[in-house]
Amino acid sequence: MIDLPLGLLFSTDGPYGRVAHTLLNGALLACQQVNAGGAVRLHPMPVNPGGDLASYAAGAAQMIDQGIRHICGCYTSSSRKEVLPLIERHDAQLWYPSHYEGFETTANVVYTGAAPNQHLTPLIDFLHGRFGRRAYSIGSNYIWAWENSRVLREGVARLGGEVVAERYVPVGETDLAAQIDEVLALRPDYVFNALIGSSAYAFFRGLRQACLRRGIDQPRVMPVASCNLSEPELQEIGAEAADGQISASVYFASLPGQKNREFTAAYAAAFPDGPSISAEAEASFIAVHLLARAVARAGTAEVAAVRAALPDCTLDAPQGRVWIDGTTMHAYLTPRIGLSRKDFGFDILRQSPEPVRPDPYLVGWARDIEPPQSNPVLRIVP
């Protein structure tokens, strides 16, 4: 039996605490399942930074001082970048389970959330083809929104469209009346949302209310599309504006299949008080299971050995087959686009027929071709 202390670095309160709490829950559920059998026993050690950026580095330092070398954590890219220098300095391994904006690779991070070619670029193509050429972009004022908006501008321009405005607000800002008024004045074909947490919830509610007052069918006339909208956040938005929202993701709780039914049932049993399941919960669940499989294959929890063993590990995840590309340390995932319902779930509008190779730097997209499709030899390991 290999005993492995596992740091869990997630903010369960603060402006994005609800969705980050699902990340913690997904990781804890995977720990329970790993510990129920097999050659690895995980000892989860949670630290809650409370949404305070400086507390992430302090939390990671505390874990490393305790001898922990594998940390599953962070929701925002700013928090990931806050801990990355420390992770690299000590040659630890961060298992990062969140969709993100891309343009980063390091041997010290395993990325199990969606890369930009697995959520953003499919969304751009979908929006242009379904709704039109004029986009309005709004986001929280940090790297997630900056990079996503840049890719949006480039993608829309390549398709012959335009971004009519690009706006940023501080993380946690909820007074968005000026931005909503601007959307109504400009009347874009769609709105691209890169706000996070409470800012996003306020924007969804405010735009819907403003449109209703003017007799505008907002989901049909000016739909809002996101790469970071999941089921527990629909509940935070509230029933009056939860429906008709477009989300690009690799996982939705409504997916068919036995693996997803087992996952959703196990999650509900383990966390009856919520928050409800999300793509982020699935990404942290995947990260912990892949870690355990790599440790079992390597026969040790030593970071270099686990890193070397990881590309030979696959997982039949709730979303489908997942594995890690050894070149980029990002996951092969299955892109999907969903439309939200009033009951806080999603209907699937479109999905890839198979897992897509991660392209974090959008090399293939920039060349207007798909990334090379050289699939690794896949083996199922315990």
mmCIF file of C-alpha atoms in Angstrom:
data_model
loop_
_atom_site.group_PDB
_atom_site.id
_atom_site.type_symbol
_atom_site.label_atom_id
_atom_site.label_comp_id
_atom_site.label_asym_id
_atom_site.label_seq_id
_atom_site.Cartn_x
_atom_site.Cartn_y
_atom_site.Cartn_z
ATOM 1 C CA MET A 1 0.000 0.000 0.000
ATOM 2 C CA ILE A 2 1.365 3.419 -0.985
ATOM 3 C CA ASP A 3 0.277 6.195 1.378
ATOM 4 C CA LEU A 4 0.049 9.595 -0.259
ATOM 5 C CA PRO A 5 -0.762 12.902 1.455
ATOM 6 C CA LEU A 6 -2.740 15.015 -1.024
ATOM 7 C CA GLY A 7 -3.110 18.754 -0.636
ATOM 8 C CA LEU A 8 -6.483 20.209 -1.648
ATOM 9 C CA LEU A 9 -6.263 23.965 -2.212
ATOM 10 C CA PHE A 10 -9.769 25.278 -2.892
ATOM 11 C CA SER A 11 -11.670 28.368 -1.726
ATOM 12 C CA THR A 12 -15.025 27.219 -0.388
ATOM 13 C CA ASP A 13 -16.124 30.792 0.291
ATOM 14 C CA GLY A 14 -15.484 34.168 -1.326
ATOM 15 C CA PRO A 15 -16.768 35.472 -4.691
ATOM 16 C CA TYR A 16 -16.449 32.108 -6.476
ATOM 17 C CA GLY A 17 -16.778 29.873 -3.425
ATOM 18 C CA ARG A 18 -19.796 27.890 -4.615
ATOM 19 C CA VAL A 19 -18.205 26.529 -7.757
ATOM 20 C CA ALA A 20 -14.829 26.021 -6.026
ATOM 21 C CA HIS A 21 -16.639 24.012 -3.357
ATOM 22 C CA THR A 22 -17.688 21.569 -6.088
ATOM 23 C CA LEU A 23 -14.016 21.183 -6.993
ATOM 24 C CA LEU A 24 -13.273 20.174 -3.420
ATOM 25 C CA ASN A 25 -16.219 17.772 -3.396
ATOM 26 C CA GLY A 26 -15.136 16.089 -6.629
ATOM 27 C CA ALA A 27 -11.628 15.562 -5.277
ATOM 28 C CA LEU A 28 -12.919 14.195 -1.951
ATOM 29 C CA LEU A 29 -15.257 11.780 -3.730
ATOM 30 C CA ALA A 30 -12.375 10.449 -5.805
ATOM 31 C CA CYS A 31 -10.283 10.023 -2.645
ATOM 32 C CA GLN A 32 -13.079 7.955 -1.109
ATOM 33 C CA GLN A 33 -13.271 5.738 -4.180
ATOM 34 C CA VAL A 34 -9.497 5.280 -4.449
ATOM 35 C CA ASN A 35 -9.269 4.404 -0.760
ATOM 36 C CA ALA A 36 -12.027 1.805 -1.087
ATOM 37 C CA GLY A 37 -9.663 -0.489 -2.950
ATOM 38 C CA GLY A 38 -6.402 -0.711 -4.827
ATOM 39 C CA ALA A 39 -2.764 -0.137 -4.068
ATOM 40 C CA VAL A 40 -2.899 3.551 -3.100
ATOM 41 C CA ARG A 41 -4.303 5.252 -0.013
ATOM 42 C CA LEU A 42 -4.850 8.991 -0.240
ATOM 43 C CA HIS A 43 -4.855 11.296 2.761
ATOM 44 C CA PRO A 44 -6.634 14.517 1.712
ATOM 45 C CA MET A 45 -5.483 17.667 3.504
ATOM 46 C CA PRO A 46 -7.739 20.622 2.569
ATOM 47 C CA VAL A 47 -6.722 24.273 2.875
ATOM 48 C CA ASN A 48 -9.263 27.038 2.191
ATOM 49 C CA PRO A 49 -7.708 30.308 0.928
ATOM 50 C CA GLY A 50 -11.108 31.997 1.150
ATOM 51 C CA GLY A 51 -10.796 33.594 -2.269
ATOM 52 C CA ASP A 52 -7.844 35.726 -1.095
ATOM 53 C CA LEU A 53 -5.106 35.602 -3.739
ATOM 54 C CA ALA A 54 -2.172 35.920 -1.338
ATOM 55 C CA SER A 55 -3.514 33.059 0.772
ATOM 56 C CA TYR A 56 -3.021 30.576 -2.076
ATOM 57 C CA ALA A 57 0.755 30.855 -1.958
ATOM 58 C CA ALA A 58 0.677 30.689 1.837
ATOM 59 C CA GLY A 59 -1.504 27.568 1.681
ATOM 60 C CA ALA A 60 0.756 25.885 -0.863
ATOM 61 C CA ALA A 61 3.838 26.757 1.226
ATOM 62 C CA GLN A 62 2.187 25.245 4.298
ATOM 63 C CA MET A 63 1.549 22.010 2.415
ATOM 64 C CA ILE A 64 5.061 21.803 1.008
ATOM 65 C CA ASP A 65 6.532 22.462 4.465
ATOM 66 C CA GLN A 66 4.538 19.439 5.660
ATOM 67 C CA GLY A 67 6.134 17.265 2.991
ATOM 68 C CA ILE A 68 3.197 17.276 0.570
ATOM 69 C CA ARG A 69 4.343 17.123 -3.056
ATOM 70 C CA HIS A 70 1.042 16.537 -4.841
ATOM 71 C CA ILE A 71 -1.538 19.340 -4.641
ATOM 72 C CA CYS A 72 -4.913 19.370 -6.368
ATOM 73 C CA GLY A 73 -6.199 22.883 -6.375
ATOM 74 C CA CYS A 74 -6.981 26.372 -7.646
ATOM 75 C CA TYR A 75 -10.007 27.509 -9.625
ATOM 76 C CA THR A 76 -8.852 30.807 -11.105
ATOM 77 C CA SER A 77 -5.794 31.267 -13.286
ATOM 78 C CA SER A 78 -4.593 34.048 -11.005
ATOM 79 C CA SER A 79 -4.489 31.613 -8.083
ATOM 80 C CA ARG A 80 -2.702 29.010 -10.207
ATOM 81 C CA LYS A 81 -0.068 31.528 -11.237
ATOM 82 C CA GLU A 82 0.270 32.618 -7.605
ATOM 83 C CA VAL A 83 1.345 29.121 -6.491
ATOM 84 C CA LEU A 84 3.215 28.028 -9.623
ATOM 85 C CA PRO A 85 6.637 29.523 -8.727
ATOM 86 C CA LEU A 86 6.549 27.687 -5.404
ATOM 87 C CA ILE A 87 5.440 24.427 -7.055
ATOM 88 C CA GLU A 88 8.252 24.622 -9.603
ATOM 89 C CA ARG A 89 10.884 25.646 -7.060
ATOM 90 C CA HIS A 90 10.194 22.528 -4.969
ATOM 91 C CA ASP A 91 9.505 20.278 -7.982
ATOM 92 C CA ALA A 92 6.057 19.498 -6.631
ATOM 93 C CA GLN A 93 3.059 18.601 -8.815
ATOM 94 C CA LEU A 94 -0.040 20.745 -9.129
ATOM 95 C CA TRP A 95 -3.121 18.948 -10.442
ATOM 96 C CA TYR A 96 -5.123 21.831 -11.899
ATOM 97 C CA PRO A 97 -8.773 20.857 -12.452
ATOM 98 C CA SER A 98 -10.295 23.910 -14.077
ATOM 99 C CA HIS A 99 -11.079 25.027 -17.606
ATOM 100 C CA TYR A 100 -8.680 27.837 -18.413
ATOM 101 C CA GLU A 101 -7.457 30.230 -21.083
ATOM 102 C CA GLY A 102 -4.416 28.224 -22.212
ATOM 103 C CA PHE A 103 -1.001 29.519 -23.279
ATOM 104 C CA GLU A 104 0.857 27.685 -20.540
ATOM 105 C CA THR A 105 2.640 24.371 -20.170
ATOM 106 C CA THR A 106 4.932 23.165 -17.434
ATOM 107 C CA ALA A 107 5.958 19.714 -16.277
ATOM 108 C CA ASN A 108 4.881 20.697 -12.756
ATOM 109 C CA VAL A 109 1.187 21.096 -13.648
ATOM 110 C CA VAL A 110 -1.281 18.483 -14.885
ATOM 111 C CA TYR A 111 -4.251 20.236 -16.499
ATOM 112 C CA THR A 112 -7.460 18.174 -16.334
ATOM 113 C CA GLY A 113 -9.817 21.038 -17.208
ATOM 114 C CA ALA A 114 -10.549 22.158 -20.748
ATOM 115 C CA ALA A 115 -7.906 23.923 -22.847
ATOM 116 C CA PRO A 116 -9.086 26.733 -25.169
ATOM 117 C CA ASN A 117 -9.488 24.461 -28.216
ATOM 118 C CA GLN A 118 -11.794 22.273 -26.116
ATOM 119 C CA HIS A 119 -14.213 25.043 -25.105
ATOM 120 C CA LEU A 120 -13.555 28.515 -26.539
ATOM 121 C CA THR A 121 -12.808 27.936 -30.211
ATOM 122 C CA PRO A 122 -15.737 25.513 -30.706
ATOM 123 C CA LEU A 123 -17.964 28.102 -29.006
ATOM 124 C CA ILE A 124 -16.815 30.911 -31.322
ATOM 125 C CA ASP A 125 -17.632 28.834 -34.393
ATOM 126 C CA PHE A 126 -21.020 27.866 -32.944
ATOM 127 C CA LEU A 127 -22.013 31.426 -32.047
ATOM 128 C CA HIS A 128 -21.013 32.876 -35.401
ATOM 129 C CA GLY A 129 -22.855 30.194 -37.324
ATOM 130 C CA ARG A 130 -25.987 30.245 -35.154
ATOM 131 C CA PHE A 131 -26.422 33.894 -34.138
ATOM 132 C CA GLY A 132 -24.346 36.316 -36.236
ATOM 133 C CA ARG A 133 -21.174 38.324 -36.573
ATOM 134 C CA ARG A 134 -21.427 41.035 -33.865
ATOM 135 C CA ALA A 135 -20.163 40.120 -30.372
ATOM 136 C CA TYR A 136 -20.041 41.990 -27.077
ATOM 137 C CA SER A 137 -17.382 40.792 -24.608
ATOM 138 C CA ILE A 138 -17.453 41.282 -20.832
ATOM 139 C CA GLY A 139 -15.200 39.721 -18.209
ATOM 140 C CA SER A 140 -13.623 39.870 -14.781
ATOM 141 C CA ASN A 141 -10.450 41.915 -14.790
ATOM 142 C CA TYR A 142 -7.774 39.220 -14.748
ATOM 143 C CA ILE A 143 -5.999 36.833 -17.072
ATOM 144 C CA TRP A 144 -8.923 34.438 -17.691
ATOM 145 C CA ALA A 145 -11.006 37.147 -19.318
ATOM 146 C CA TRP A 146 -8.091 38.977 -20.954
ATOM 147 C CA GLU A 147 -6.890 35.925 -22.846
ATOM 148 C CA ASN A 148 -10.342 34.600 -23.692
ATOM 149 C CA SER A 149 -11.364 37.995 -25.048
ATOM 150 C CA ARG A 150 -8.202 38.179 -27.132
ATOM 151 C CA VAL A 151 -8.898 34.767 -28.659
ATOM 152 C CA LEU A 152 -12.521 35.814 -29.199
ATOM 153 C CA ARG A 153 -11.386 38.927 -31.116
ATOM 154 C CA GLU A 154 -9.057 36.902 -33.296
ATOM 155 C CA GLY A 155 -11.616 34.169 -33.930
ATOM 156 C CA VAL A 156 -14.455 36.552 -34.714
ATOM 157 C CA ALA A 157 -12.212 38.526 -37.071
ATOM 158 C CA ARG A 158 -11.180 35.349 -38.899
ATOM 159 C CA LEU A 159 -14.875 34.638 -39.498
ATOM 160 C CA GLY A 160 -15.563 38.142 -40.778
ATOM 161 C CA GLY A 161 -17.220 39.437 -37.623
ATOM 162 C CA GLU A 162 -16.444 42.103 -35.045
ATOM 163 C CA VAL A 163 -16.362 42.591 -31.280
ATOM 164 C CA VAL A 164 -18.365 45.774 -30.801
ATOM 165 C CA ALA A 165 -17.118 46.357 -27.244
ATOM 166 C CA GLU A 166 -14.845 44.710 -24.683
ATOM 167 C CA ARG A 167 -15.334 45.521 -21.007
ATOM 168 C CA TYR A 168 -13.751 44.390 -17.712
ATOM 169 C CA VAL A 169 -14.869 44.766 -14.099
ATOM 170 C CA PRO A 170 -13.153 43.819 -10.815
ATOM 171 C CA VAL A 171 -13.632 40.273 -9.530
ATOM 172 C CA GLY A 172 -16.722 40.302 -7.299
ATOM 173 C CA GLU A 173 -18.193 43.511 -8.775
ATOM 174 C CA THR A 174 -21.993 43.284 -8.943
ATOM 175 C CA ASP A 175 -22.969 46.815 -10.060
ATOM 176 C CA LEU A 176 -23.095 46.191 -13.795
ATOM 177 C CA ALA A 177 -25.876 48.581 -14.777
ATOM 178 C CA ALA A 178 -23.613 50.625 -17.071
ATOM 179 C CA GLN A 179 -22.432 47.553 -18.952
ATOM 180 C CA ILE A 180 -25.997 46.243 -19.302
ATOM 181 C CA ASP A 181 -27.147 49.605 -20.662
ATOM 182 C CA GLU A 182 -24.315 49.468 -23.189
ATOM 183 C CA VAL A 183 -25.322 45.990 -24.326
ATOM 184 C CA LEU A 184 -28.880 47.205 -24.875
ATOM 185 C CA ALA A 185 -27.659 50.229 -26.811
ATOM 186 C CA LEU A 186 -25.289 48.261 -29.047
ATOM 187 C CA ARG A 187 -27.630 45.291 -29.585
ATOM 188 C CA PRO A 188 -24.947 42.695 -30.409
ATOM 189 C CA ASP A 189 -25.886 39.344 -31.927
ATOM 190 C CA TYR A 190 -24.565 37.674 -28.769
ATOM 191 C CA VAL A 191 -22.710 38.441 -25.544
ATOM 192 C CA PHE A 192 -19.548 36.562 -24.599
ATOM 193 C CA ASN A 193 -19.322 36.293 -20.813
ATOM 194 C CA ALA A 194 -15.972 35.830 -19.042
ATOM 195 C CA LEU A 195 -17.173 37.128 -15.678
ATOM 196 C CA ILE A 196 -16.736 34.774 -12.734
ATOM 197 C CA GLY A 197 -18.700 34.104 -9.569
ATOM 198 C CA SER A 198 -20.972 36.769 -8.129
ATOM 199 C CA SER A 199 -20.210 39.201 -10.976
ATOM 200 C CA ALA A 200 -21.506 36.716 -13.549
ATOM 201 C CA TYR A 201 -24.651 35.952 -11.555
ATOM 202 C CA ALA A 202 -25.475 39.649 -11.248
ATOM 203 C CA PHE A 203 -24.931 40.197 -14.972
ATOM 204 C CA PHE A 204 -27.192 37.321 -16.008
ATOM 205 C CA ARG A 205 -29.986 38.530 -13.727
ATOM 206 C CA GLY A 206 -29.579 42.196 -14.615
ATOM 207 C CA LEU A 207 -29.521 41.691 -18.367
ATOM 208 C CA ARG A 208 -32.564 39.416 -18.287
ATOM 209 C CA GLN A 209 -34.546 41.892 -16.174
ATOM 210 C CA ALA A 210 -33.564 44.833 -18.371
ATOM 211 C CA CYS A 211 -34.617 42.943 -21.494
ATOM 212 C CA LEU A 212 -37.943 41.913 -19.969
ATOM 213 C CA ARG A 213 -38.727 45.542 -19.151
ATOM 214 C CA ARG A 214 -38.200 46.377 -22.826
ATOM 215 C CA GLY A 215 -40.087 43.382 -24.181
ATOM 216 C CA ILE A 216 -36.904 41.769 -25.554
ATOM 217 C CA ASP A 217 -36.637 37.972 -25.713
ATOM 218 C CA GLN A 218 -33.038 38.003 -24.480
ATOM 219 C CA PRO A 219 -32.121 34.307 -24.969
ATOM 220 C CA ARG A 220 -33.276 34.469 -28.580
ATOM 221 C CA VAL A 221 -32.236 38.021 -29.526
ATOM 222 C CA MET A 222 -29.062 38.518 -27.445
ATOM 223 C CA PRO A 223 -27.962 35.169 -25.997
ATOM 224 C CA VAL A 224 -25.171 35.090 -23.436
ATOM 225 C CA ALA A 225 -22.486 32.445 -23.931
ATOM 226 C CA SER A 226 -19.824 31.335 -21.446
ATOM 227 C CA CYS A 227 -16.989 28.859 -21.090
ATOM 228 C CA ASN A 228 -17.357 28.748 -17.308
ATOM 229 C CA LEU A 229 -21.044 28.273 -16.537
ATOM 230 C CA SER A 230 -22.104 25.124 -14.678
ATOM 231 C CA GLU A 231 -25.119 23.724 -12.845
ATOM 232 C CA PRO A 232 -24.500 25.109 -9.328
ATOM 233 C CA GLU A 233 -24.049 28.562 -10.821
ATOM 234 C CA LEU A 234 -27.454 28.363 -12.509
ATOM 235 C CA GLN A 235 -28.887 27.968 -9.021
ATOM 236 C CA GLU A 236 -26.994 31.069 -7.907
ATOM 237 C CA ILE A 237 -28.402 33.023 -10.862
ATOM 238 C CA GLY A 238 -31.928 31.994 -9.886
ATOM 239 C CA ALA A 239 -34.879 30.603 -11.803
ATOM 240 C CA GLU A 240 -35.813 33.981 -13.302
ATOM 241 C CA ALA A 241 -32.681 33.971 -15.515
ATOM 242 C CA ALA A 242 -31.269 30.460 -15.319
ATOM 243 C CA ASP A 243 -32.721 29.281 -18.621
ATOM 244 C CA GLY A 244 -31.489 30.048 -22.132
ATOM 245 C CA GLN A 245 -27.807 30.451 -21.220
ATOM 246 C CA ILE A 246 -25.219 28.890 -23.532
ATOM 247 C CA SER A 247 -22.236 27.087 -22.035
ATOM 248 C CA ALA A 248 -19.226 25.461 -23.680
ATOM 249 C CA SER A 249 -17.859 22.673 -21.517
ATOM 250 C CA VAL A 250 -16.581 19.116 -21.576
ATOM 251 C CA TYR A 251 -19.067 17.878 -18.982
ATOM 252 C CA PHE A 252 -22.703 18.396 -18.062
ATOM 253 C CA ALA A 253 -24.539 16.449 -15.368
ATOM 254 C CA SER A 254 -27.242 15.520 -17.892
ATOM 255 C CA LEU A 255 -24.890 13.381 -19.999
ATOM 256 C CA PRO A 256 -26.140 9.836 -20.644
ATOM 257 C CA GLY A 257 -24.128 6.730 -19.829
ATOM 258 C CA GLN A 258 -23.498 4.399 -16.931
ATOM 259 C CA LYS A 259 -20.315 6.121 -15.749
ATOM 260 C CA ASN A 260 -22.052 9.455 -15.422
ATOM 261 C CA ARG A 261 -25.059 7.924 -13.683
ATOM 262 C CA GLU A 262 -22.717 6.311 -11.164
ATOM 263 C CA PHE A 263 -20.828 9.590 -10.692
ATOM 264 C CA THR A 264 -23.895 11.744 -10.155
ATOM 265 C CA ALA A 265 -25.430 9.204 -7.770
ATOM 266 C CA ALA A 266 -22.222 8.875 -5.738
ATOM 267 C CA TYR A 267 -21.790 12.661 -5.602
ATOM 268 C CA ALA A 268 -25.375 13.211 -4.450
ATOM 269 C CA ALA A 269 -24.989 10.554 -1.753
ATOM 270 C CA ALA A 270 -21.676 11.966 -0.520
ATOM 271 C CA PHE A 271 -22.745 15.634 -0.552
ATOM 272 C CA PRO A 272 -26.517 15.813 -0.021
ATOM 273 C CA ASP A 273 -26.260 19.467 1.013
ATOM 274 C CA GLY A 274 -24.519 20.396 -2.244
ATOM 275 C CA PRO A 275 -23.361 22.370 -4.063
ATOM 276 C CA SER A 276 -24.696 20.455 -7.032
ATOM 277 C CA ILE A 277 -22.383 18.702 -9.436
ATOM 278 C CA SER A 278 -20.408 20.657 -12.052
ATOM 279 C CA ALA A 279 -17.788 20.320 -14.778
ATOM 280 C CA GLU A 280 -15.260 21.506 -12.217
ATOM 281 C CA ALA A 281 -16.234 18.693 -9.847
ATOM 282 C CA GLU A 282 -15.713 16.187 -12.634
ATOM 283 C CA ALA A 283 -12.306 17.705 -13.493
ATOM 284 C CA SER A 284 -11.042 17.373 -9.906
ATOM 285 C CA PHE A 285 -12.520 13.860 -9.733
ATOM 286 C CA ILE A 286 -10.549 12.987 -12.887
ATOM 287 C CA ALA A 287 -7.358 14.577 -11.529
ATOM 288 C CA VAL A 288 -7.355 12.537 -8.320
ATOM 289 C CA HIS A 289 -8.179 9.270 -10.081
ATOM 290 C CA LEU A 290 -5.415 9.807 -12.657
ATOM 291 C CA LEU A 291 -2.981 10.651 -9.861
ATOM 292 C CA ALA A 292 -3.822 7.408 -8.058
ATOM 293 C CA ARG A 293 -3.447 5.381 -11.259
ATOM 294 C CA ALA A 294 -0.089 6.961 -12.052
ATOM 295 C CA VAL A 295 1.158 6.298 -8.506
ATOM 296 C CA ALA A 296 0.041 2.667 -8.766
ATOM 297 C CA ARG A 297 1.748 2.283 -12.150
ATOM 298 C CA ALA A 298 4.951 3.954 -10.922
ATOM 299 C CA GLY A 299 4.983 2.008 -7.659
ATOM 300 C CA THR A 300 5.865 5.220 -5.817
ATOM 301 C CA ALA A 301 4.490 8.677 -5.123
ATOM 302 C CA GLU A 302 7.799 10.297 -6.118
ATOM 303 C CA VAL A 303 6.923 13.186 -8.428
ATOM 304 C CA ALA A 304 9.214 12.395 -11.355
ATOM 305 C CA ALA A 305 8.129 8.753 -11.446
ATOM 306 C CA VAL A 306 4.438 9.664 -11.284
ATOM 307 C CA ARG A 307 4.911 12.232 -14.031
ATOM 308 C CA ALA A 308 6.590 9.644 -16.254
ATOM 309 C CA ALA A 309 3.849 7.060 -15.661
ATOM 310 C CA LEU A 310 0.928 9.409 -16.203
ATOM 311 C CA PRO A 311 0.667 9.385 -20.043
ATOM 312 C CA ASP A 312 0.165 5.599 -19.934
ATOM 313 C CA CYS A 313 -2.919 5.959 -17.715
ATOM 314 C CA THR A 314 -6.477 6.324 -18.979
ATOM 315 C CA LEU A 315 -9.776 6.815 -17.217
ATOM 316 C CA ASP A 316 -13.330 6.010 -18.251
ATOM 317 C CA ALA A 317 -14.593 9.258 -16.770
ATOM 318 C CA PRO A 318 -18.189 10.474 -16.481
ATOM 319 C CA GLN A 319 -17.680 12.507 -19.688
ATOM 320 C CA GLY A 320 -16.030 9.600 -21.559
ATOM 321 C CA ARG A 321 -12.471 8.375 -22.052
ATOM 322 C CA VAL A 322 -9.806 10.767 -20.716
ATOM 323 C CA TRP A 323 -6.031 10.617 -20.824
ATOM 324 C CA ILE A 324 -3.078 13.004 -20.560
ATOM 325 C CA ASP A 325 -0.992 14.207 -23.476
ATOM 326 C CA GLY A 326 2.589 13.727 -22.267
ATOM 327 C CA THR A 327 3.884 16.627 -24.365
ATOM 328 C CA THR A 328 1.625 19.334 -22.933
ATOM 329 C CA MET A 329 0.434 17.688 -19.667
ATOM 330 C CA HIS A 330 -3.136 18.572 -20.686
ATOM 331 C CA ALA A 331 -6.019 16.131 -20.987
ATOM 332 C CA TYR A 332 -7.773 14.744 -24.027
ATOM 333 C CA LEU A 333 -11.380 15.800 -23.400
ATOM 334 C CA THR A 334 -14.696 15.840 -25.299
ATOM 335 C CA PRO A 335 -15.997 19.336 -26.143
ATOM 336 C CA ARG A 336 -19.725 20.031 -25.800
ATOM 337 C CA ILE A 337 -22.087 22.990 -25.974
ATOM 338 C CA GLY A 338 -25.139 23.102 -23.727
ATOM 339 C CA LEU A 339 -28.231 25.267 -23.285
ATOM 340 C CA SER A 340 -29.492 25.824 -19.752
ATOM 341 C CA ARG A 341 -33.011 25.053 -18.507
ATOM 342 C CA LYS A 342 -35.181 26.500 -15.741
ATOM 343 C CA ASP A 343 -34.581 23.378 -13.630
ATOM 344 C CA PHE A 344 -30.843 24.277 -13.471
ATOM 345 C CA GLY A 345 -29.734 21.601 -15.931
ATOM 346 C CA PHE A 346 -28.433 21.673 -19.500
ATOM 347 C CA ASP A 347 -29.577 20.227 -22.806
ATOM 348 C CA ILE A 348 -26.695 19.232 -25.087
ATOM 349 C CA LEU A 349 -26.780 21.139 -28.377
ATOM 350 C CA ARG A 350 -23.547 19.867 -29.888
ATOM 351 C CA GLN A 351 -20.628 17.623 -28.972
ATOM 352 C CA SER A 352 -17.468 16.219 -30.468
ATOM 353 C CA PRO A 353 -17.731 12.579 -31.577
ATOM 354 C CA GLU A 354 -14.501 11.738 -29.730
ATOM 355 C CA PRO A 355 -11.976 13.209 -27.278
ATOM 356 C CA VAL A 356 -10.006 16.127 -28.730
ATOM 357 C CA ARG A 357 -6.279 16.495 -28.392
ATOM 358 C CA PRO A 358 -5.386 19.503 -26.204
ATOM 359 C CA ASP A 359 -3.861 22.452 -28.062
ATOM 360 C CA PRO A 360 -3.148 24.964 -25.258
ATOM 361 C CA TYR A 361 -1.316 27.404 -27.531
ATOM 362 C CA LEU A 362 -3.926 27.100 -30.326
ATOM 363 C CA VAL A 363 -1.196 26.176 -32.786
ATOM 364 C CA GLY A 364 -3.549 24.183 -35.001
ATOM 365 C CA TRP A 365 -6.260 26.857 -34.843
ATOM 366 C CA ALA A 366 -3.823 29.608 -35.753
ATOM 367 C CA ARG A 367 -2.854 27.632 -38.858
ATOM 368 C CA ASP A 368 -6.539 27.057 -39.635
ATOM 369 C CA ILE A 369 -6.033 23.306 -39.288
ATOM 370 C CA GLU A 370 -6.657 20.738 -36.605
ATOM 371 C CA PRO A 371 -3.755 19.803 -34.309
ATOM 372 C CA PRO A 372 -1.910 16.612 -35.321
ATOM 373 C CA GLN A 373 -3.989 13.570 -34.379
ATOM 374 C CA SER A 374 -1.340 11.105 -33.287
ATOM 375 C CA ASN A 375 -3.125 9.100 -30.627
ATOM 376 C CA PRO A 376 -1.017 7.444 -27.927
ATOM 377 C CA VAL A 377 -1.186 3.760 -27.161
ATOM 378 C CA LEU A 378 -3.933 3.449 -24.562
ATOM 379 C CA ARG A 379 -3.893 1.025 -21.707
ATOM 380 C CA ILE A 380 -6.245 0.686 -18.750
ATOM 381 C CA VAL A 381 -4.328 0.452 -15.506
ATOM 382 C CA PRO A 382 -5.526 -0.164 -11.991
#
